[in-house]
């Protein structure tokens, strides 16, 4: 059910904070009426039936729309339809696409991930529709690679769960090699500054940084404590804060899986039968 709702949702963000898509004084019905007017003006007669089932107001002035069907959502996301809708809407805004990331292991480091033509070639070699791959990036910064490193892990952003599942199920072919992607799982967030959970470095309120290895007040690269470990979260001296077997990390991951059951699934949920 959650997957079906997600496929019917569209995120609309304002281009400027000065022109939000909703105000405190507007009723939900007024917002829906404005959006439906733009949709009805923009759509031709052969378009699918489109209706707004619910809206969610966002703090940045944006909206999440839940439409009546995934067909309606896909139609509104298409290039010309999207442009026509936004023009009629008048408020400067953009439709944000929803992506389905996969982890591609052992990809040759010579692969030009930023080259759109290369992405189109990957789509063709793997029987995907054009533009099924929105983008790709290396997981580890290029400058941190080993001198003779030949392969690395990458994240591919797919525009549909079906395309992502196809590569997970069938594998990804490139240069006559077959790679085996996996779905990118949600992971607990750990701060790179204080090493505690639930926020990232730019939001950290801690008065000082903490070493991920020994737990003292310095960065990891400045650590001189050989084989000295201290986990900030567990307050234990038998492992570091980034240890993959850290009890606190394992509990956080289990809690996340309980909150998002689809996280434990090897594929992205769809209406398809496997």
PDB file of C-alpha atoms in Angstrom, residues 3-261:
ATOM      1  CA  UNK A   3       4.534   1.690  -2.451  1.00  0.00           C
ATOM      2  CA  UNK A   4       1.318   2.362  -4.367  1.00  0.00           C
ATOM      3  CA  UNK A   5       0.873   5.705  -2.600  1.00  0.00           C
ATOM      4  CA  UNK A   6       4.480   6.650  -3.329  1.00  0.00           C
ATOM      5  CA  UNK A   7       3.964   6.021  -7.055  1.00  0.00           C
ATOM      6  CA  UNK A   8       0.995   8.405  -7.015  1.00  0.00           C
ATOM      7  CA  UNK A   9       2.874  11.260  -5.338  1.00  0.00           C
ATOM      8  CA  UNK A  10       4.464  14.327  -6.908  1.00  0.00           C
ATOM      9  CA  UNK A  11       6.698  16.858  -5.165  1.00  0.00           C
ATOM     10  CA  UNK A  12       6.379  20.484  -6.294  1.00  0.00           C
ATOM     11  CA  UNK A  13       8.882  23.010  -4.939  1.00  0.00           C
ATOM     12  CA  UNK A  14       8.779  26.801  -5.384  1.00  0.00           C
ATOM     13  CA  UNK A  15      11.779  28.301  -7.167  1.00  0.00           C
ATOM     14  CA  UNK A  16      11.966  31.167  -4.674  1.00  0.00           C
ATOM     15  CA  UNK A  17      10.978  31.491  -1.020  1.00  0.00           C
ATOM     16  CA  UNK A  18       9.210  34.765  -1.859  1.00  0.00           C
ATOM     17  CA  UNK A  19       6.640  32.942  -4.014  1.00  0.00           C
ATOM     18  CA  UNK A  20       5.448  29.845  -2.115  1.00  0.00           C
ATOM     19  CA  UNK A  21       2.840  27.469  -3.503  1.00  0.00           C
ATOM     20  CA  UNK A  22       0.656  27.953  -0.437  1.00  0.00           C
ATOM     21  CA  UNK A  23       0.099  30.456   2.370  1.00  0.00           C
ATOM     22  CA  UNK A  24      -1.215  30.112   5.906  1.00  0.00           C
ATOM     23  CA  UNK A  25      -4.453  31.861   4.951  1.00  0.00           C
ATOM     24  CA  UNK A  26      -5.259  29.500   2.070  1.00  0.00           C
ATOM     25  CA  UNK A  27      -7.596  26.591   2.658  1.00  0.00           C
ATOM     26  CA  UNK A  28      -6.775  23.149   1.313  1.00  0.00           C
ATOM     27  CA  UNK A  29      -9.659  23.425  -1.145  1.00  0.00           C
ATOM     28  CA  UNK A  30      -8.348  26.738  -2.506  1.00  0.00           C
ATOM     29  CA  UNK A  31      -4.931  25.205  -3.141  1.00  0.00           C
ATOM     30  CA  UNK A  32      -6.452  22.137  -4.805  1.00  0.00           C
ATOM     31  CA  UNK A  33      -8.720  24.298  -6.990  1.00  0.00           C
ATOM     32  CA  UNK A  34      -5.736  26.302  -8.253  1.00  0.00           C
ATOM     33  CA  UNK A  35      -3.752  23.155  -9.027  1.00  0.00           C
ATOM     34  CA  UNK A  36      -6.671  21.397 -10.722  1.00  0.00           C
ATOM     35  CA  UNK A  37      -7.344  24.465 -12.855  1.00  0.00           C
ATOM     36  CA  UNK A  38      -3.741  24.385 -14.095  1.00  0.00           C
ATOM     37  CA  UNK A  39      -3.965  20.639 -14.768  1.00  0.00           C
ATOM     38  CA  UNK A  40      -7.256  20.898 -16.665  1.00  0.00           C
ATOM     39  CA  UNK A  41      -6.009  23.765 -18.830  1.00  0.00           C
ATOM     40  CA  UNK A  42      -2.743  21.964 -19.595  1.00  0.00           C
ATOM     41  CA  UNK A  43      -4.069  18.474 -20.390  1.00  0.00           C
ATOM     42  CA  UNK A  44      -5.481  17.430 -23.789  1.00  0.00           C
ATOM     43  CA  UNK A  45      -8.620  15.344 -24.202  1.00  0.00           C
ATOM     44  CA  UNK A  46      -6.709  12.061 -24.505  1.00  0.00           C
ATOM     45  CA  UNK A  47      -4.966  12.502 -21.131  1.00  0.00           C
ATOM     46  CA  UNK A  48      -5.838  10.082 -18.315  1.00  0.00           C
ATOM     47  CA  UNK A  49      -8.320  11.131 -15.652  1.00  0.00           C
ATOM     48  CA  UNK A  50      -6.422  13.282 -13.158  1.00  0.00           C
ATOM     49  CA  UNK A  51      -7.642  14.163  -9.695  1.00  0.00           C
ATOM     50  CA  UNK A  52      -5.895  15.271  -6.504  1.00  0.00           C
ATOM     51  CA  UNK A  53      -6.709  12.959  -3.600  1.00  0.00           C
ATOM     52  CA  UNK A  54      -4.668  14.793  -0.975  1.00  0.00           C
ATOM     53  CA  UNK A  55      -2.000  17.444  -0.512  1.00  0.00           C
ATOM     54  CA  UNK A  56       0.726  17.888   2.081  1.00  0.00           C
ATOM     55  CA  UNK A  57       2.095  21.354   2.795  1.00  0.00           C
ATOM     56  CA  UNK A  58       5.872  21.643   3.189  1.00  0.00           C
ATOM     57  CA  UNK A  59       7.743  24.194   5.294  1.00  0.00           C
ATOM     58  CA  UNK A  60       9.647  25.507   2.263  1.00  0.00           C
ATOM     59  CA  UNK A  61       6.391  26.528   0.577  1.00  0.00           C
ATOM     60  CA  UNK A  62       6.238  23.380  -1.541  1.00  0.00           C
ATOM     61  CA  UNK A  63       3.581  20.699  -1.825  1.00  0.00           C
ATOM     62  CA  UNK A  64       3.351  16.933  -2.082  1.00  0.00           C
ATOM     63  CA  UNK A  65       0.393  15.927  -4.245  1.00  0.00           C
ATOM     64  CA  UNK A  66      -1.204  12.499  -4.088  1.00  0.00           C
ATOM     65  CA  UNK A  67      -3.031  11.871  -7.358  1.00  0.00           C
ATOM     66  CA  UNK A  68      -5.710   9.319  -8.161  1.00  0.00           C
ATOM     67  CA  UNK A  69      -3.472   6.916 -10.116  1.00  0.00           C
ATOM     68  CA  UNK A  70       0.133   6.204 -11.058  1.00  0.00           C
ATOM     69  CA  UNK A  71      -0.870   6.751 -14.699  1.00  0.00           C
ATOM     70  CA  UNK A  72      -1.943  10.299 -13.832  1.00  0.00           C
ATOM     71  CA  UNK A  73       1.336  10.901 -12.000  1.00  0.00           C
ATOM     72  CA  UNK A  74       3.458   9.566 -14.872  1.00  0.00           C
ATOM     73  CA  UNK A  75       1.525  11.689 -17.376  1.00  0.00           C
ATOM     74  CA  UNK A  76       2.068  14.892 -15.395  1.00  0.00           C
ATOM     75  CA  UNK A  77       5.808  14.180 -15.063  1.00  0.00           C
ATOM     76  CA  UNK A  78       6.342  13.914 -18.834  1.00  0.00           C
ATOM     77  CA  UNK A  79       8.306  16.768 -20.390  1.00  0.00           C
ATOM     78  CA  UNK A  80       5.712  18.705 -22.413  1.00  0.00           C
ATOM     79  CA  UNK A  81       2.897  18.009 -19.941  1.00  0.00           C
ATOM     80  CA  UNK A  82       5.042  19.175 -17.034  1.00  0.00           C
ATOM     81  CA  UNK A  83       6.053  22.373 -18.835  1.00  0.00           C
ATOM     82  CA  UNK A  84       2.451  23.212 -19.793  1.00  0.00           C
ATOM     83  CA  UNK A  85       1.225  22.631 -16.245  1.00  0.00           C
ATOM     84  CA  UNK A  86       3.920  24.824 -14.695  1.00  0.00           C
ATOM     85  CA  UNK A  87       3.287  27.615 -17.212  1.00  0.00           C
ATOM     86  CA  UNK A  88      -0.432  27.692 -16.422  1.00  0.00           C
ATOM     87  CA  UNK A  89       0.273  27.481 -12.681  1.00  0.00           C
ATOM     88  CA  UNK A  90       2.084  30.837 -12.974  1.00  0.00           C
ATOM     89  CA  UNK A  91       3.871  30.497  -9.610  1.00  0.00           C
ATOM     90  CA  UNK A  92       7.541  29.722 -10.454  1.00  0.00           C
ATOM     91  CA  UNK A  93       7.959  26.096  -9.419  1.00  0.00           C
ATOM     92  CA  UNK A  94       9.510  22.787 -10.417  1.00  0.00           C
ATOM     93  CA  UNK A  95       8.402  19.176 -10.233  1.00  0.00           C
ATOM     94  CA  UNK A  96      10.985  17.104  -8.389  1.00  0.00           C
ATOM     95  CA  UNK A  97      11.459  13.608  -9.721  1.00  0.00           C
ATOM     96  CA  UNK A  98      11.457  10.613  -7.407  1.00  0.00           C
ATOM     97  CA  UNK A  99      14.476   8.391  -7.843  1.00  0.00           C
ATOM     98  CA  UNK A 100      15.244   4.758  -7.012  1.00  0.00           C
ATOM     99  CA  UNK A 101      18.959   4.358  -6.221  1.00  0.00           C
ATOM    100  CA  UNK A 102      20.963   1.190  -6.734  1.00  0.00           C
ATOM    101  CA  UNK A 103      24.544   0.394  -5.738  1.00  0.00           C
ATOM    102  CA  UNK A 104      26.664  -0.766  -8.678  1.00  0.00           C
ATOM    103  CA  UNK A 105      29.799  -2.622  -7.494  1.00  0.00           C
ATOM    104  CA  UNK A 106      33.164  -3.001  -9.238  1.00  0.00           C
ATOM    105  CA  UNK A 107      32.479  -0.475 -11.999  1.00  0.00           C
ATOM    106  CA  UNK A 108      35.643   0.420 -13.983  1.00  0.00           C
ATOM    107  CA  UNK A 109      36.969   3.774 -12.740  1.00  0.00           C
ATOM    108  CA  UNK A 110      37.371   4.869 -16.362  1.00  0.00           C
ATOM    109  CA  UNK A 111      33.559   4.994 -16.699  1.00  0.00           C
ATOM    110  CA  UNK A 112      32.480   8.607 -17.475  1.00  0.00           C
ATOM    111  CA  UNK A 113      29.555   8.824 -15.051  1.00  0.00           C
ATOM    112  CA  UNK A 114      28.811  12.480 -15.851  1.00  0.00           C
ATOM    113  CA  UNK A 115      28.547  11.838 -19.609  1.00  0.00           C
ATOM    114  CA  UNK A 116      24.878  11.708 -20.667  1.00  0.00           C
ATOM    115  CA  UNK A 117      25.784   9.789 -23.835  1.00  0.00           C
ATOM    116  CA  UNK A 118      27.469   7.112 -21.737  1.00  0.00           C
ATOM    117  CA  UNK A 119      24.334   6.766 -19.587  1.00  0.00           C
ATOM    118  CA  UNK A 120      22.212   6.392 -22.747  1.00  0.00           C
ATOM    119  CA  UNK A 121      24.593   3.639 -23.913  1.00  0.00           C
ATOM    120  CA  UNK A 122      24.191   1.813 -20.592  1.00  0.00           C
ATOM    121  CA  UNK A 123      20.403   2.063 -20.981  1.00  0.00           C
ATOM    122  CA  UNK A 124      20.570   0.615 -24.506  1.00  0.00           C
ATOM    123  CA  UNK A 125      22.884  -2.238 -23.479  1.00  0.00           C
ATOM    124  CA  UNK A 126      20.537  -3.156 -20.633  1.00  0.00           C
ATOM    125  CA  UNK A 127      17.195  -2.865 -22.480  1.00  0.00           C
ATOM    126  CA  UNK A 128      16.059   0.174 -20.493  1.00  0.00           C
ATOM    127  CA  UNK A 129      13.984   3.058 -21.777  1.00  0.00           C
ATOM    128  CA  UNK A 130      15.846   6.243 -22.673  1.00  0.00           C
ATOM    129  CA  UNK A 131      16.457   8.496 -19.643  1.00  0.00           C
ATOM    130  CA  UNK A 132      15.713   5.619 -17.239  1.00  0.00           C
ATOM    131  CA  UNK A 133      19.028   6.484 -15.544  1.00  0.00           C
ATOM    132  CA  UNK A 134      18.766  10.024 -14.198  1.00  0.00           C
ATOM    133  CA  UNK A 135      22.344  10.238 -12.932  1.00  0.00           C
ATOM    134  CA  UNK A 136      25.300   8.305 -11.575  1.00  0.00           C
ATOM    135  CA  UNK A 137      28.062   9.144  -9.111  1.00  0.00           C
ATOM    136  CA  UNK A 138      30.967   7.487  -7.365  1.00  0.00           C
ATOM    137  CA  UNK A 139      30.388   6.628  -3.704  1.00  0.00           C
ATOM    138  CA  UNK A 140      33.954   7.306  -2.599  1.00  0.00           C
ATOM    139  CA  UNK A 141      35.630  10.605  -3.588  1.00  0.00           C
ATOM    140  CA  UNK A 142      37.956  10.155  -6.556  1.00  0.00           C
ATOM    141  CA  UNK A 143      40.856  11.790  -4.694  1.00  0.00           C
ATOM    142  CA  UNK A 144      40.722   9.048  -2.034  1.00  0.00           C
ATOM    143  CA  UNK A 145      41.289   6.170  -4.447  1.00  0.00           C
ATOM    144  CA  UNK A 146      44.341   3.946  -4.323  1.00  0.00           C
ATOM    145  CA  UNK A 147      46.976   4.793  -6.983  1.00  0.00           C
ATOM    146  CA  UNK A 148      46.347   1.648  -9.056  1.00  0.00           C
ATOM    147  CA  UNK A 149      42.635   1.234  -8.330  1.00  0.00           C
ATOM    148  CA  UNK A 150      40.751  -0.131 -11.350  1.00  0.00           C
ATOM    149  CA  UNK A 151      37.165  -0.501 -10.088  1.00  0.00           C
ATOM    150  CA  UNK A 152      34.930   1.304  -7.590  1.00  0.00           C
ATOM    151  CA  UNK A 153      31.364   1.378  -6.280  1.00  0.00           C
ATOM    152  CA  UNK A 154      28.828   3.810  -7.749  1.00  0.00           C
ATOM    153  CA  UNK A 155      25.253   4.948  -7.113  1.00  0.00           C
ATOM    154  CA  UNK A 156      22.867   4.982 -10.086  1.00  0.00           C
ATOM    155  CA  UNK A 157      19.608   6.931  -9.731  1.00  0.00           C
ATOM    156  CA  UNK A 158      16.779   5.254 -11.691  1.00  0.00           C
ATOM    157  CA  UNK A 159      13.576   7.084 -12.584  1.00  0.00           C
ATOM    158  CA  UNK A 160      11.246   4.144 -11.924  1.00  0.00           C
ATOM    159  CA  UNK A 161      11.154   1.176  -9.535  1.00  0.00           C
ATOM    160  CA  UNK A 162      10.683  -1.123 -12.540  1.00  0.00           C
ATOM    161  CA  UNK A 163      13.964   0.028 -14.118  1.00  0.00           C
ATOM    162  CA  UNK A 164      15.821  -0.324 -10.814  1.00  0.00           C
ATOM    163  CA  UNK A 165      14.383  -3.800 -10.224  1.00  0.00           C
ATOM    164  CA  UNK A 166      15.310  -4.859 -13.764  1.00  0.00           C
ATOM    165  CA  UNK A 167      18.989  -4.103 -13.123  1.00  0.00           C
ATOM    166  CA  UNK A 168      18.887  -5.717  -9.673  1.00  0.00           C
ATOM    167  CA  UNK A 169      17.265  -8.854 -11.093  1.00  0.00           C
ATOM    168  CA  UNK A 170      19.072  -9.170 -14.443  1.00  0.00           C
ATOM    169  CA  UNK A 171      22.374  -7.481 -13.613  1.00  0.00           C
ATOM    170  CA  UNK A 172      24.006  -4.497 -15.313  1.00  0.00           C
ATOM    171  CA  UNK A 173      26.026  -5.082 -18.478  1.00  0.00           C
ATOM    172  CA  UNK A 174      28.883  -2.799 -19.458  1.00  0.00           C
ATOM    173  CA  UNK A 175      31.852  -3.490 -21.720  1.00  0.00           C
ATOM    174  CA  UNK A 176      30.767  -7.127 -21.977  1.00  0.00           C
ATOM    175  CA  UNK A 177      31.015  -7.521 -18.217  1.00  0.00           C
ATOM    176  CA  UNK A 178      28.073  -8.312 -15.952  1.00  0.00           C
ATOM    177  CA  UNK A 179      27.851  -6.458 -12.651  1.00  0.00           C
ATOM    178  CA  UNK A 180      25.387  -7.230  -9.865  1.00  0.00           C
ATOM    179  CA  UNK A 181      23.709  -4.096  -8.436  1.00  0.00           C
ATOM    180  CA  UNK A 182      21.746  -4.049  -5.194  1.00  0.00           C
ATOM    181  CA  UNK A 183      19.080  -1.721  -3.867  1.00  0.00           C
ATOM    182  CA  UNK A 184      20.509   1.111  -1.796  1.00  0.00           C
ATOM    183  CA  UNK A 185      19.172   0.718   1.723  1.00  0.00           C
ATOM    184  CA  UNK A 186      18.258   3.486   4.131  1.00  0.00           C
ATOM    185  CA  UNK A 187      20.987   3.725   6.740  1.00  0.00           C
ATOM    186  CA  UNK A 188      21.016   5.404  10.163  1.00  0.00           C
ATOM    187  CA  UNK A 189      22.517   8.906  10.049  1.00  0.00           C
ATOM    188  CA  UNK A 190      25.687   9.438  12.077  1.00  0.00           C
ATOM    189  CA  UNK A 191      27.340  12.835  12.508  1.00  0.00           C
ATOM    190  CA  UNK A 192      30.885  13.012  11.125  1.00  0.00           C
ATOM    191  CA  UNK A 193      31.763  15.673  13.730  1.00  0.00           C
ATOM    192  CA  UNK A 194      30.539  14.396  17.113  1.00  0.00           C
ATOM    193  CA  UNK A 195      29.959  10.757  15.967  1.00  0.00           C
ATOM    194  CA  UNK A 196      26.464  10.663  17.484  1.00  0.00           C
ATOM    195  CA  UNK A 197      23.322   9.516  15.700  1.00  0.00           C
ATOM    196  CA  UNK A 198      20.358  11.392  14.251  1.00  0.00           C
ATOM    197  CA  UNK A 199      21.958  14.402  12.554  1.00  0.00           C
ATOM    198  CA  UNK A 200      24.690  15.356  10.083  1.00  0.00           C
ATOM    199  CA  UNK A 201      27.790  17.496  10.498  1.00  0.00           C
ATOM    200  CA  UNK A 202      26.344  20.790   9.287  1.00  0.00           C
ATOM    201  CA  UNK A 203      23.592  20.558  11.948  1.00  0.00           C
ATOM    202  CA  UNK A 204      25.914  19.495  14.766  1.00  0.00           C
ATOM    203  CA  UNK A 205      25.667  21.474  18.008  1.00  0.00           C
ATOM    204  CA  UNK A 206      28.573  19.767  19.779  1.00  0.00           C
ATOM    205  CA  UNK A 207      31.275  22.152  21.101  1.00  0.00           C
ATOM    206  CA  UNK A 208      34.093  20.072  19.586  1.00  0.00           C
ATOM    207  CA  UNK A 209      34.760  17.303  17.082  1.00  0.00           C
ATOM    208  CA  UNK A 210      35.361  13.722  18.148  1.00  0.00           C
ATOM    209  CA  UNK A 211      37.689  11.204  16.548  1.00  0.00           C
ATOM    210  CA  UNK A 212      35.760   8.342  14.974  1.00  0.00           C
ATOM    211  CA  UNK A 213      38.452   5.897  16.104  1.00  0.00           C
ATOM    212  CA  UNK A 214      39.630   6.846  19.609  1.00  0.00           C
ATOM    213  CA  UNK A 215      36.826   9.240  20.599  1.00  0.00           C
ATOM    214  CA  UNK A 216      39.129  12.101  21.635  1.00  0.00           C
ATOM    215  CA  UNK A 217      38.802  15.759  20.604  1.00  0.00           C
ATOM    216  CA  UNK A 218      40.490  15.713  17.191  1.00  0.00           C
ATOM    217  CA  UNK A 219      39.839  14.592  13.632  1.00  0.00           C
ATOM    218  CA  UNK A 220      40.596  11.061  12.539  1.00  0.00           C
ATOM    219  CA  UNK A 221      43.408  12.205  10.236  1.00  0.00           C
ATOM    220  CA  UNK A 222      45.146  13.804  13.246  1.00  0.00           C
ATOM    221  CA  UNK A 223      44.811  10.715  15.441  1.00  0.00           C
ATOM    222  CA  UNK A 224      48.066   9.340  16.869  1.00  0.00           C
ATOM    223  CA  UNK A 225      46.520   6.738  19.188  1.00  0.00           C
ATOM    224  CA  UNK A 226      47.593   3.445  17.643  1.00  0.00           C
ATOM    225  CA  UNK A 227      44.968   0.688  18.057  1.00  0.00           C
ATOM    226  CA  UNK A 228      43.067   2.715  20.648  1.00  0.00           C
ATOM    227  CA  UNK A 229      39.312   2.476  20.236  1.00  0.00           C
ATOM    228  CA  UNK A 230      36.370   4.216  21.839  1.00  0.00           C
ATOM    229  CA  UNK A 231      32.774   4.256  20.607  1.00  0.00           C
ATOM    230  CA  UNK A 232      31.030   7.525  21.489  1.00  0.00           C
ATOM    231  CA  UNK A 233      27.533   6.008  21.328  1.00  0.00           C
ATOM    232  CA  UNK A 234      28.211   2.830  23.301  1.00  0.00           C
ATOM    233  CA  UNK A 235      30.823   4.418  25.593  1.00  0.00           C
ATOM    234  CA  UNK A 236      32.837   1.274  24.998  1.00  0.00           C
ATOM    235  CA  UNK A 237      36.576   0.810  24.407  1.00  0.00           C
ATOM    236  CA  UNK A 238      36.413  -2.377  22.334  1.00  0.00           C
ATOM    237  CA  UNK A 239      35.376  -0.814  19.009  1.00  0.00           C
ATOM    238  CA  UNK A 240      35.330   2.485  17.097  1.00  0.00           C
ATOM    239  CA  UNK A 241      32.280   4.679  16.448  1.00  0.00           C
ATOM    240  CA  UNK A 242      32.104   3.526  12.813  1.00  0.00           C
ATOM    241  CA  UNK A 243      32.469  -0.196  13.503  1.00  0.00           C
ATOM    242  CA  UNK A 244      29.924  -2.100  11.343  1.00  0.00           C
ATOM    243  CA  UNK A 245      29.285  -4.430  14.305  1.00  0.00           C
ATOM    244  CA  UNK A 246      28.657  -1.600  16.788  1.00  0.00           C
ATOM    245  CA  UNK A 247      25.641  -2.626  18.951  1.00  0.00           C
ATOM    246  CA  UNK A 248      24.162   0.886  18.806  1.00  0.00           C
ATOM    247  CA  UNK A 249      24.479   0.966  15.015  1.00  0.00           C
ATOM    248  CA  UNK A 250      22.866  -2.466  14.669  1.00  0.00           C
ATOM    249  CA  UNK A 251      19.968  -1.385  16.897  1.00  0.00           C
ATOM    250  CA  UNK A 252      19.518   1.871  14.949  1.00  0.00           C
ATOM    251  CA  UNK A 253      19.466  -0.113  11.712  1.00  0.00           C
ATOM    252  CA  UNK A 254      16.894  -2.562  13.106  1.00  0.00           C
ATOM    253  CA  UNK A 255      14.715   0.353  14.250  1.00  0.00           C
ATOM    254  CA  UNK A 256      14.931   1.867  10.771  1.00  0.00           C
ATOM    255  CA  UNK A 257      13.910  -1.436   9.173  1.00  0.00           C
ATOM    256  CA  UNK A 258      10.926  -1.652  11.525  1.00  0.00           C
ATOM    257  CA  UNK A 259       9.873   1.856  10.530  1.00  0.00           C
ATOM    258  CA  UNK A 260      10.427   1.199   6.808  1.00  0.00           C
ATOM    259  CA  UNK A 261       9.723  -2.529   6.172  1.00  0.00           C
TER     260      UNK A 261
END
